[in-house]
Amino acid sequence: MDNRPIGVFDSGLGGLTAVKQLEKLLPGESIIYFGDTGRVPYGSRGKETILRYARQDMDFLLSQNVKAVLAACGTVSSVARSVGEALSVPYIDVIRPSAQAAAAATKNGKIGVIGTAATIHSDSYRSALLRLNHKLQVFPQACPLFVSLVESGFVAPQDEVTRLVAERYLAPVRAAGVDTLILGCTHYPIIAPTIGSVMGRGVTLIDSGREAALAMAQALKDRDLLCEPGAPRQVRYFVTDTPENFMNVAELFLGHSVEGRTQRIDIEGDPA
Ligand code: DGL
């Protein structure tokens, strides 16, 4: 048993898709969330920058005495796996759990993958899928504008701007006839209703944040690292830009307020 918090991080709001699922699966667990809202997006940056950011993000979580780290970011998961795997605590990312869920869900063997430019360029999901089943056909598509739309709060299912962008990005994946689509960037599940309505009813959407949270819950159980029943619980959010926008979208998405639990930190200087 371990009463320390679970550390979850992302470049911004996207990792809340994992937090939402963790709160459902493990309601007694404490969580420290870090969203690098001052430096988002990561997905359009080069490898060295993403590696540096990932190291700083994980160091911050370790400074908060977390018992495990969840990289709730497709970009970090794709580019900085070596950083996570070198940690002294269990590390889970979004790639393998999402690939496993997609491989189990597809019936026609055609899987679409959408993500940031860095994620798609890394080929991380395709490699993970083909390792599971080399007969799968994988159709990747970068959708870089989605992250900015989510961070700017364009998340309502009826939002016309987001819908137009989704139609443009998703046309080739639709045309390929996929029956399963990995939302390979954790920001994307926040606009899943829009993506789902563009893709059509027959397409199963895989929420990478949710799948990673399920994998984290399993890893904690397997290692006997869950908290004791009745242990004091705390969920805290740290961001690197003004908390207001984060709090608004977080509240919309999580269905509860995060006010009073969200604080700004300086990740480049002394984070603690
Ligand atoms: N949520 C991050 C991901 O999953 C967003 C990437 C970005 O900051 O561009 O890739």
mmCIF file of C-alpha atoms and ligand atoms in Angstrom:
data_model
loop_
_atom_site.group_PDB
_atom_site.id
_atom_site.type_symbol
_atom_site.label_atom_id
_atom_site.label_comp_id
_atom_site.label_asym_id
_atom_site.label_seq_id
_atom_site.Cartn_x
_atom_site.Cartn_y
_atom_site.Cartn_z
ATOM 1 C CA MET A 1 0.000 0.000 0.000
ATOM 2 C CA ASP A 2 1.219 3.482 -0.803
ATOM 3 C CA ASN A 3 -0.673 6.678 0.088
ATOM 4 C CA ARG A 4 1.462 9.000 -2.039
ATOM 5 C CA PRO A 5 -0.221 10.694 -5.023
ATOM 6 C CA ILE A 6 -0.183 9.511 -8.625
ATOM 7 C CA GLY A 7 1.611 12.012 -10.874
ATOM 8 C CA VAL A 8 -0.024 12.843 -14.212
ATOM 9 C CA PHE A 9 1.292 15.329 -16.739
ATOM 10 C CA ASP A 10 0.673 16.782 -20.177
ATOM 11 C CA SER A 11 1.617 19.851 -22.180
ATOM 12 C CA GLY A 12 -1.705 21.376 -21.183
ATOM 13 C CA LEU A 13 -5.307 20.325 -20.678
ATOM 14 C CA GLY A 14 -5.192 17.019 -22.535
ATOM 15 C CA GLY A 15 -4.023 14.915 -19.617
ATOM 16 C CA LEU A 16 -7.291 15.661 -17.854
ATOM 17 C CA THR A 17 -8.736 12.867 -19.996
ATOM 18 C CA ALA A 18 -6.584 10.515 -17.901
ATOM 19 C CA VAL A 19 -7.451 12.282 -14.635
ATOM 20 C CA LYS A 20 -11.169 11.934 -15.341
ATOM 21 C CA GLN A 21 -10.777 8.196 -15.768
ATOM 22 C CA LEU A 22 -8.492 7.809 -12.725
ATOM 23 C CA GLU A 23 -11.057 9.610 -10.579
ATOM 24 C CA LYS A 24 -13.673 7.133 -11.764
ATOM 25 C CA LEU A 25 -11.532 4.007 -11.361
ATOM 26 C CA LEU A 26 -9.647 4.906 -8.184
ATOM 27 C CA PRO A 27 -11.738 7.502 -6.343
ATOM 28 C CA GLY A 28 -9.638 7.242 -3.165
ATOM 29 C CA GLU A 29 -6.313 8.076 -4.807
ATOM 30 C CA SER A 30 -4.552 11.421 -4.514
ATOM 31 C CA ILE A 31 -3.406 12.951 -7.805
ATOM 32 C CA ILE A 32 -0.887 15.633 -8.700
ATOM 33 C CA TYR A 33 -1.591 16.991 -12.191
ATOM 34 C CA PHE A 34 0.916 19.078 -14.086
ATOM 35 C CA GLY A 35 -0.145 20.896 -17.284
ATOM 36 C CA ASP A 36 2.569 22.880 -19.040
ATOM 37 C CA THR A 37 0.080 25.467 -20.292
ATOM 38 C CA GLY A 38 2.774 28.122 -20.679
ATOM 39 C CA ARG A 39 4.685 26.059 -23.261
ATOM 40 C CA VAL A 40 1.906 24.142 -25.030
ATOM 41 C CA PRO A 41 1.953 22.915 -27.801
ATOM 42 C CA TYR A 42 4.760 20.374 -27.617
ATOM 43 C CA GLY A 43 3.724 18.526 -30.756
ATOM 44 C CA SER A 44 5.085 21.032 -33.250
ATOM 45 C CA ARG A 45 8.521 21.204 -31.585
ATOM 46 C CA GLY A 46 11.744 19.334 -32.248
ATOM 47 C CA LYS A 47 12.880 16.210 -30.431
ATOM 48 C CA GLU A 48 15.509 17.919 -28.235
ATOM 49 C CA THR A 49 13.001 20.469 -26.942
ATOM 50 C CA ILE A 50 10.377 17.827 -26.226
ATOM 51 C CA LEU A 51 12.979 15.735 -24.363
ATOM 52 C CA ARG A 52 14.019 18.728 -22.253
ATOM 53 C CA TYR A 53 10.422 19.627 -21.414
ATOM 54 C CA ALA A 54 9.611 16.005 -20.586
ATOM 55 C CA ARG A 55 12.588 15.793 -18.184
ATOM 56 C CA GLN A 56 11.539 18.993 -16.426
ATOM 57 C CA ASP A 57 7.909 17.867 -16.176
ATOM 58 C CA MET A 58 8.808 14.508 -14.689
ATOM 59 C CA ASP A 59 11.353 16.064 -12.304
ATOM 60 C CA PHE A 60 8.624 18.364 -11.041
ATOM 61 C CA LEU A 61 6.294 15.440 -10.355
ATOM 62 C CA LEU A 62 9.071 13.545 -8.561
ATOM 63 C CA SER A 63 9.713 16.651 -6.445
ATOM 64 C CA GLN A 64 6.083 16.279 -5.327
ATOM 65 C CA ASN A 65 6.825 12.759 -4.067
ATOM 66 C CA VAL A 66 4.560 10.875 -6.481
ATOM 67 C CA LYS A 67 4.479 7.064 -6.385
ATOM 68 C CA ALA A 68 4.070 6.642 -10.164
ATOM 69 C CA VAL A 69 4.087 8.812 -13.273
ATOM 70 C CA LEU A 70 1.541 8.797 -16.072
ATOM 71 C CA ALA A 71 2.653 10.567 -19.253
ATOM 72 C CA ALA A 72 -0.812 11.631 -20.383
ATOM 73 C CA CYS A 73 0.648 13.141 -23.523
ATOM 74 C CA GLY A 74 0.939 11.370 -26.858
ATOM 75 C CA THR A 75 3.854 13.542 -27.868
ATOM 76 C CA VAL A 76 5.970 12.883 -24.770
ATOM 77 C CA SER A 77 4.996 9.205 -24.887
ATOM 78 C CA SER A 78 6.187 9.026 -28.501
ATOM 79 C CA VAL A 79 9.393 11.026 -28.230
ATOM 80 C CA ALA A 80 10.598 10.771 -24.621
ATOM 81 C CA ARG A 81 9.927 7.185 -23.629
ATOM 82 C CA SER A 82 13.555 6.738 -22.539
ATOM 83 C CA VAL A 83 13.160 9.563 -19.984
ATOM 84 C CA GLY A 84 10.097 7.931 -18.429
ATOM 85 C CA GLU A 85 11.545 4.461 -18.388
ATOM 86 C CA ALA A 86 14.606 5.694 -16.477
ATOM 87 C CA LEU A 87 12.482 6.966 -13.556
ATOM 88 C CA SER A 88 12.742 5.424 -10.111
ATOM 89 C CA VAL A 89 8.942 4.973 -9.952
ATOM 90 C CA PRO A 90 6.573 3.063 -12.271
ATOM 91 C CA TYR A 91 5.977 4.896 -15.569
ATOM 92 C CA ILE A 92 2.991 4.433 -17.866
ATOM 93 C CA ASP A 93 2.434 6.155 -21.193
ATOM 94 C CA VAL A 94 -0.416 6.265 -23.685
ATOM 95 C CA ILE A 95 0.988 4.317 -26.649
ATOM 96 C CA ARG A 96 0.804 0.638 -25.752
ATOM 97 C CA PRO A 97 -2.499 0.766 -23.841
ATOM 98 C CA SER A 98 -4.161 2.622 -26.750
ATOM 99 C CA ALA A 99 -2.698 0.274 -29.363
ATOM 100 C CA GLN A 100 -3.944 -2.735 -27.391
ATOM 101 C CA ALA A 101 -7.451 -1.289 -27.102
ATOM 102 C CA ALA A 102 -7.558 -0.466 -30.818
ATOM 103 C CA ALA A 103 -6.259 -3.869 -31.895
ATOM 104 C CA ALA A 104 -8.946 -5.491 -29.736
ATOM 105 C CA ALA A 105 -11.705 -3.230 -31.089
ATOM 106 C CA THR A 106 -11.124 -3.364 -34.846
ATOM 107 C CA LYS A 107 -13.110 -5.789 -36.946
ATOM 108 C CA ASN A 108 -11.867 -4.878 -40.414
ATOM 109 C CA GLY A 109 -8.213 -4.433 -39.401
ATOM 110 C CA LYS A 110 -8.119 -0.798 -40.520
ATOM 111 C CA ILE A 111 -7.113 1.611 -37.746
ATOM 112 C CA GLY A 112 -6.730 5.370 -38.023
ATOM 113 C CA VAL A 113 -4.328 7.231 -35.756
ATOM 114 C CA ILE A 114 -4.575 10.963 -35.203
ATOM 115 C CA GLY A 115 -2.042 12.910 -33.184
ATOM 116 C CA THR A 116 0.354 15.817 -33.162
ATOM 117 C CA ALA A 117 2.982 16.239 -35.885
ATOM 118 C CA ALA A 118 5.714 14.883 -33.566
ATOM 119 C CA THR A 119 3.629 11.839 -32.629
ATOM 120 C CA ILE A 120 2.724 10.955 -36.204
ATOM 121 C CA HIS A 121 6.296 11.564 -37.377
ATOM 122 C CA SER A 122 7.646 9.218 -34.660
ATOM 123 C CA ASP A 123 5.486 6.329 -35.945
ATOM 124 C CA SER A 124 5.032 5.234 -32.312
ATOM 125 C CA TYR A 125 1.429 4.052 -32.592
ATOM 126 C CA ARG A 126 1.937 2.304 -35.916
ATOM 127 C CA SER A 127 4.936 0.393 -34.530
ATOM 128 C CA ALA A 128 3.001 -0.597 -31.397
ATOM 129 C CA LEU A 129 0.021 -1.738 -33.475
ATOM 130 C CA LEU A 130 2.115 -3.761 -35.894
ATOM 131 C CA ARG A 131 3.946 -5.407 -32.995
ATOM 132 C CA LEU A 132 0.565 -6.603 -31.751
ATOM 133 C CA ASN A 133 -0.637 -7.756 -35.184
ATOM 134 C CA HIS A 134 1.410 -7.264 -38.328
ATOM 135 C CA LYS A 135 -1.674 -7.641 -40.524
ATOM 136 C CA LEU A 136 -3.273 -4.429 -39.289
ATOM 137 C CA GLN A 137 -3.483 -1.522 -41.708
ATOM 138 C CA VAL A 138 -2.693 1.798 -40.054
ATOM 139 C CA PHE A 139 -3.707 5.227 -41.390
ATOM 140 C CA PRO A 140 -1.956 8.102 -39.583
ATOM 141 C CA GLN A 141 -2.979 11.754 -39.734
ATOM 142 C CA ALA A 142 -1.508 14.736 -37.910
ATOM 143 C CA CYS A 143 -4.127 17.224 -36.632
ATOM 144 C CA PRO A 144 -2.022 20.004 -35.075
ATOM 145 C CA LEU A 145 -4.763 22.639 -34.844
ATOM 146 C CA PHE A 146 -6.888 20.508 -32.510
ATOM 147 C CA VAL A 147 -4.586 21.252 -29.545
ATOM 148 C CA SER A 148 -4.916 25.026 -29.972
ATOM 149 C CA LEU A 149 -8.682 24.724 -30.355
ATOM 150 C CA VAL A 150 -8.975 22.761 -27.108
ATOM 151 C CA GLU A 151 -6.595 25.040 -25.201
ATOM 152 C CA SER A 152 -8.640 28.015 -26.430
ATOM 153 C CA GLY A 153 -11.872 26.472 -25.206
ATOM 154 C CA PHE A 154 -13.430 25.689 -28.636
ATOM 155 C CA VAL A 155 -14.722 22.426 -27.217
ATOM 156 C CA ALA A 156 -18.524 22.549 -27.475
ATOM 157 C CA PRO A 157 -19.930 19.792 -29.726
ATOM 158 C CA GLN A 158 -21.775 22.445 -31.747
ATOM 159 C CA ASP A 159 -18.671 24.596 -32.318
ATOM 160 C CA GLU A 160 -18.529 25.251 -36.069
ATOM 161 C CA VAL A 161 -14.847 26.142 -36.254
ATOM 162 C CA THR A 162 -13.764 22.893 -34.606
ATOM 163 C CA ARG A 163 -16.147 20.933 -36.791
ATOM 164 C CA LEU A 164 -14.781 22.449 -40.005
ATOM 165 C CA VAL A 165 -11.200 21.717 -38.967
ATOM 166 C CA ALA A 166 -12.192 18.154 -38.040
ATOM 167 C CA GLU A 167 -13.864 17.593 -41.411
ATOM 168 C CA ARG A 168 -10.727 18.731 -43.210
ATOM 169 C CA TYR A 169 -8.290 16.645 -41.149
ATOM 170 C CA LEU A 170 -10.388 13.505 -40.957
ATOM 171 C CA ALA A 171 -11.402 13.228 -44.629
ATOM 172 C CA PRO A 172 -8.469 10.949 -45.621
ATOM 173 C CA VAL A 173 -8.929 8.643 -42.612
ATOM 174 C CA ARG A 174 -12.634 8.347 -43.337
ATOM 175 C CA ALA A 175 -11.926 7.636 -46.991
ATOM 176 C CA ALA A 176 -9.580 4.815 -45.940
ATOM 177 C CA GLY A 177 -12.561 3.034 -44.333
ATOM 178 C CA VAL A 178 -11.174 2.675 -40.818
ATOM 179 C CA ASP A 179 -13.530 1.201 -38.222
ATOM 180 C CA THR A 180 -11.372 2.284 -35.259
ATOM 181 C CA LEU A 181 -9.665 5.615 -34.620
ATOM 182 C CA ILE A 182 -7.016 6.181 -31.944
ATOM 183 C CA LEU A 183 -7.280 9.684 -30.506
ATOM 184 C CA GLY A 184 -3.525 9.587 -30.095
ATOM 185 C CA CYS A 185 -3.187 13.024 -28.544
ATOM 186 C CA THR A 186 -4.815 13.342 -25.135
ATOM 187 C CA HIS A 187 -6.340 16.686 -26.056
ATOM 188 C CA TYR A 188 -8.527 15.069 -28.690
ATOM 189 C CA PRO A 189 -10.949 13.146 -26.439
ATOM 190 C CA ILE A 190 -12.077 16.533 -25.117
ATOM 191 C CA ILE A 191 -13.594 17.116 -28.591
ATOM 192 C CA ALA A 192 -14.578 13.467 -29.086
ATOM 193 C CA PRO A 193 -18.252 14.314 -29.777
ATOM 194 C CA THR A 194 -17.188 16.417 -32.779
ATOM 195 C CA ILE A 195 -14.653 13.857 -34.010
ATOM 196 C CA GLY A 196 -17.190 11.066 -33.545
ATOM 197 C CA SER A 197 -19.903 12.821 -35.491
ATOM 198 C CA VAL A 198 -17.511 13.548 -38.377
ATOM 199 C CA MET A 199 -16.257 9.938 -38.457
ATOM 200 C CA GLY A 200 -19.747 8.442 -38.259
ATOM 201 C CA ARG A 201 -21.428 5.934 -35.975
ATOM 202 C CA GLY A 202 -19.620 2.812 -37.110
ATOM 203 C CA VAL A 203 -16.201 4.037 -35.993
ATOM 204 C CA THR A 204 -14.921 3.196 -32.497
ATOM 205 C CA LEU A 205 -12.916 6.017 -30.911
ATOM 206 C CA ILE A 206 -10.043 5.045 -28.616
ATOM 207 C CA ASP A 207 -9.425 7.633 -25.881
ATOM 208 C CA SER A 208 -5.663 7.524 -25.221
ATOM 209 C CA GLY A 209 -5.979 9.269 -21.840
ATOM 210 C CA ARG A 210 -8.580 6.791 -20.668
ATOM 211 C CA GLU A 211 -6.601 3.759 -21.833
ATOM 212 C CA ALA A 212 -3.451 5.010 -20.092
ATOM 213 C CA ALA A 213 -5.425 5.552 -16.872
ATOM 214 C CA LEU A 214 -6.754 1.990 -17.055
ATOM 215 C CA ALA A 215 -3.179 0.747 -17.493
ATOM 216 C CA MET A 216 -2.022 2.838 -14.524
ATOM 217 C CA ALA A 217 -4.777 1.434 -12.297
ATOM 218 C CA GLN A 218 -3.745 -2.082 -13.249
ATOM 219 C CA ALA A 219 -0.041 -1.361 -12.681
ATOM 220 C CA LEU A 220 -0.725 0.005 -9.182
ATOM 221 C CA LYS A 221 -2.838 -3.024 -8.320
ATOM 222 C CA ASP A 222 -0.221 -5.444 -9.638
ATOM 223 C CA ARG A 223 2.539 -3.752 -7.598
ATOM 224 C CA ASP A 224 0.411 -3.364 -4.461
ATOM 225 C CA LEU A 225 0.782 0.426 -4.646
ATOM 226 C CA LEU A 226 -2.854 1.456 -4.167
ATOM 227 C CA CYS A 227 -3.596 3.737 -1.209
ATOM 228 C CA GLU A 228 -5.127 2.430 2.002
ATOM 229 C CA PRO A 229 -8.915 2.636 2.150
ATOM 230 C CA GLY A 230 -9.927 5.882 3.857
ATOM 231 C CA ALA A 231 -6.503 7.538 3.396
ATOM 232 C CA PRO A 232 -6.740 11.353 3.164
ATOM 233 C CA ARG A 233 -7.227 12.333 -0.483
ATOM 234 C CA GLN A 234 -5.955 15.380 -2.297
ATOM 235 C CA VAL A 235 -6.081 16.297 -5.986
ATOM 236 C CA ARG A 236 -3.939 19.262 -6.986
ATOM 237 C CA TYR A 237 -3.306 20.912 -10.328
ATOM 238 C CA PHE A 238 -0.174 22.809 -11.336
ATOM 239 C CA VAL A 239 0.078 24.885 -14.514
ATOM 240 C CA THR A 240 2.723 27.175 -16.009
ATOM 241 C CA ASP A 241 0.415 29.939 -17.284
ATOM 242 C CA THR A 242 -2.426 31.816 -15.635
ATOM 243 C CA PRO A 243 -4.820 29.234 -14.177
ATOM 244 C CA GLU A 244 -8.098 30.881 -15.356
ATOM 245 C CA ASN A 245 -8.452 29.321 -18.809
ATOM 246 C CA PHE A 246 -7.266 25.970 -17.500
ATOM 247 C CA MET A 247 -9.821 26.079 -14.692
ATOM 248 C CA ASN A 248 -12.693 26.938 -17.055
ATOM 249 C CA VAL A 249 -12.058 24.129 -19.531
ATOM 250 C CA ALA A 250 -11.126 21.706 -16.739
ATOM 251 C CA GLU A 251 -14.420 22.378 -15.002
ATOM 252 C CA LEU A 252 -16.353 21.847 -18.225
ATOM 253 C CA PHE A 253 -14.568 18.608 -18.943
ATOM 254 C CA LEU A 254 -14.239 17.070 -15.457
ATOM 255 C CA GLY A 255 -17.707 18.153 -14.384
ATOM 256 C CA HIS A 256 -16.455 19.691 -11.132
ATOM 257 C CA SER A 257 -14.576 22.808 -10.118
ATOM 258 C CA VAL A 258 -10.789 22.803 -9.748
ATOM 259 C CA GLU A 259 -10.697 26.265 -8.220
ATOM 260 C CA GLY A 260 -8.637 26.586 -5.049
ATOM 261 C CA ARG A 261 -6.702 23.480 -6.093
ATOM 262 C CA THR A 262 -4.954 24.976 -9.125
ATOM 263 C CA GLN A 263 -1.721 26.888 -8.844
ATOM 264 C CA ARG A 264 0.829 28.370 -11.185
ATOM 265 C CA ILE A 265 4.470 27.326 -11.002
ATOM 266 C CA ASP A 266 7.686 28.270 -12.783
ATOM 267 C CA ILE A 267 8.980 25.102 -14.441
ATOM 268 C CA GLU A 268 12.107 26.728 -15.889
ATOM 269 C CA GLY A 269 13.225 28.062 -12.501
ATOM 270 C CA ASP A 270 12.705 26.467 -9.139
ATOM 271 C CA PRO A 271 9.514 24.400 -9.511
ATOM 272 C CA ALA A 272 9.072 23.530 -5.854
HETATM 273 N N1 DGL B 1 -1.821 16.266 -25.214
HETATM 274 C C1 DGL B 1 -0.599 16.348 -26.001
HETATM 275 C C2 DGL B 1 -0.444 15.043 -26.751
HETATM 276 O O1 DGL B 1 -1.070 14.088 -26.348
HETATM 277 C C3 DGL B 1 -0.684 17.601 -26.785
HETATM 278 C C4 DGL B 1 0.520 17.845 -27.563
HETATM 279 C C5 DGL B 1 0.908 19.243 -27.792
HETATM 280 O O2 DGL B 1 1.153 19.932 -26.828
HETATM 281 O O3 DGL B 1 1.065 19.567 -28.967
HETATM 282 O O4 DGL B 1 0.278 14.891 -27.700
#
